[in-house]
Amino acid sequence: MSSLVPNPLALAEQLSELGYVTDAGLATALFCAVRLPQPLLLEGEAGVGKTQAAKALAALLKVPLIRLQCFEGIDAAEALYEWNYPRQLLGIRLAESQGGLSENSLFSRDYLITRPIMQALEHPGPMPAVLLIDEIDRADEEFEAFLFEMLAESTVTIPELGTIRALVPPVVILTSNRSRDLHDALKRRCLYHWIDYPDLDRAIRIVRMRVPEAPEPLVAQIAGAVEHLRLLPLQKPPGVAEAIDWVHAAELLGLNILNESTAQATLGSVLKYREDQELVRTPGMSWLPDA
Ligand SMILES: Nc1ncnc2c1ncn2[C@@H]1O[C@H](COP(=O)(O)OP(=O)(O)O)[C@@H](O)[C@H]1O
Ligand SMILES: [Mg+2]
């Protein structure tokens, strides 16, 4: 591991070869997450590359990305493990026909269905799996509390089986769009990094990497336009993902550069609220750079 990820700079270069652009802060945070290892909480607006950071890290380490997408109401059965009831029932029937089964054997490893967190802990190594706990802010607060043990100790406790310890502690990346504040106790167990919108140069680099076939003036113009749009009082300011989508659409239409009418026609790639579209459709569209 130390030869694969010797320092933040080398990590940044390798991620860049895989198409993921970092800055010194993010590269250092990812480096520490891998090498300490300590769970890393990435916060930022939608589309700034939080999920992609975990994907790129897994690609770099050449290990599986094990992803847990959070949602309202998610619980341990979806995140950790579940007892396989149909199989347990079959086990009971079989045992009845054969003259009996001890209750314990119904709660053995054979009857367990593993979910992402458990899969990450049981990843055989030698390299750690990357466990992405995506959009943790969508889950309920109780679910956060449920993660504490795994985050702090890389273990989980199953009442019927006891404590299960990770063979190789996974690299854990949590992401949040900050739709609500997370528990201090969760933050205490994690490294924290806020991913900001990229500056213009970095935005251009990212879009070029994702859409290499697009004309350079178009990429620069769209990256500039997105930066300008973000200054307007929009309901949903566009992120990097929207810039990439916009360039894809313009490229598909064979455009080398946007003018007022083609910018208007392709606005659906970047603004997803009717009110936002109306706000920017002002005469002159001063947010659209010439080239
Ligand atoms: N730093 C970056 N380097 C490369 N691609 C990026 C970067 N940031 C964002 N992207 C691209 O933007 C899109 C949205 O990124 P994503 O990780 O899904 O955002 P988030 O999870 O923060 O909402 C993806 O297509 C991703 O590849
Ligand atoms: Mg995401």
Short mmCIF file of N, CA, C and O and ligand atoms in Angstrom, two decimals, residues 50-51 67 134-135 175 177, ligand 2:
data_model
loop_
_atom_site.label_atom_id
_atom_site.label_comp_id
_atom_site.label_asym_id
_atom_site.label_seq_id
_atom_site.Cartn_x
_atom_site.Cartn_y
_atom_site.Cartn_z
N LYS A 50 -18.08 14.04 -5.28
CA LYS A 50 -17.91 13.27 -4.04
C LYS A 50 -17.97 11.76 -4.32
O LYS A 50 -17.09 11.01 -3.92
N THR A 51 -19.03 11.35 -5.01
CA THR A 51 -19.17 9.92 -5.32
C THR A 51 -18.02 9.45 -6.20
O THR A 51 -17.45 8.38 -6.00
N ARG A 67 -20.84 -0.17 -2.52
CA ARG A 67 -21.59 1.08 -2.37
C ARG A 67 -22.88 0.86 -1.60
O ARG A 67 -23.65 -0.04 -1.91
N ASP A 134 -22.99 6.42 0.57
CA ASP A 134 -23.29 7.60 -0.24
C ASP A 134 -24.54 8.32 0.26
O ASP A 134 -25.56 7.70 0.54
N GLU A 135 -24.43 9.64 0.37
CA GLU A 135 -25.55 10.51 0.74
C GLU A 135 -26.14 10.13 2.10
O GLU A 135 -27.34 9.93 2.25
N THR A 175 -20.39 10.30 2.02
CA THR A 175 -20.65 11.59 1.37
C THR A 175 -21.95 12.18 1.90
O THR A 175 -22.84 11.45 2.36
N ASN A 177 -24.65 15.64 0.93
CA ASN A 177 -24.97 16.88 0.21
C ASN A 177 -25.39 17.98 1.18
O ASN A 177 -25.85 19.03 0.78
MG MG B 2 -23.01 11.60 -5.32
#
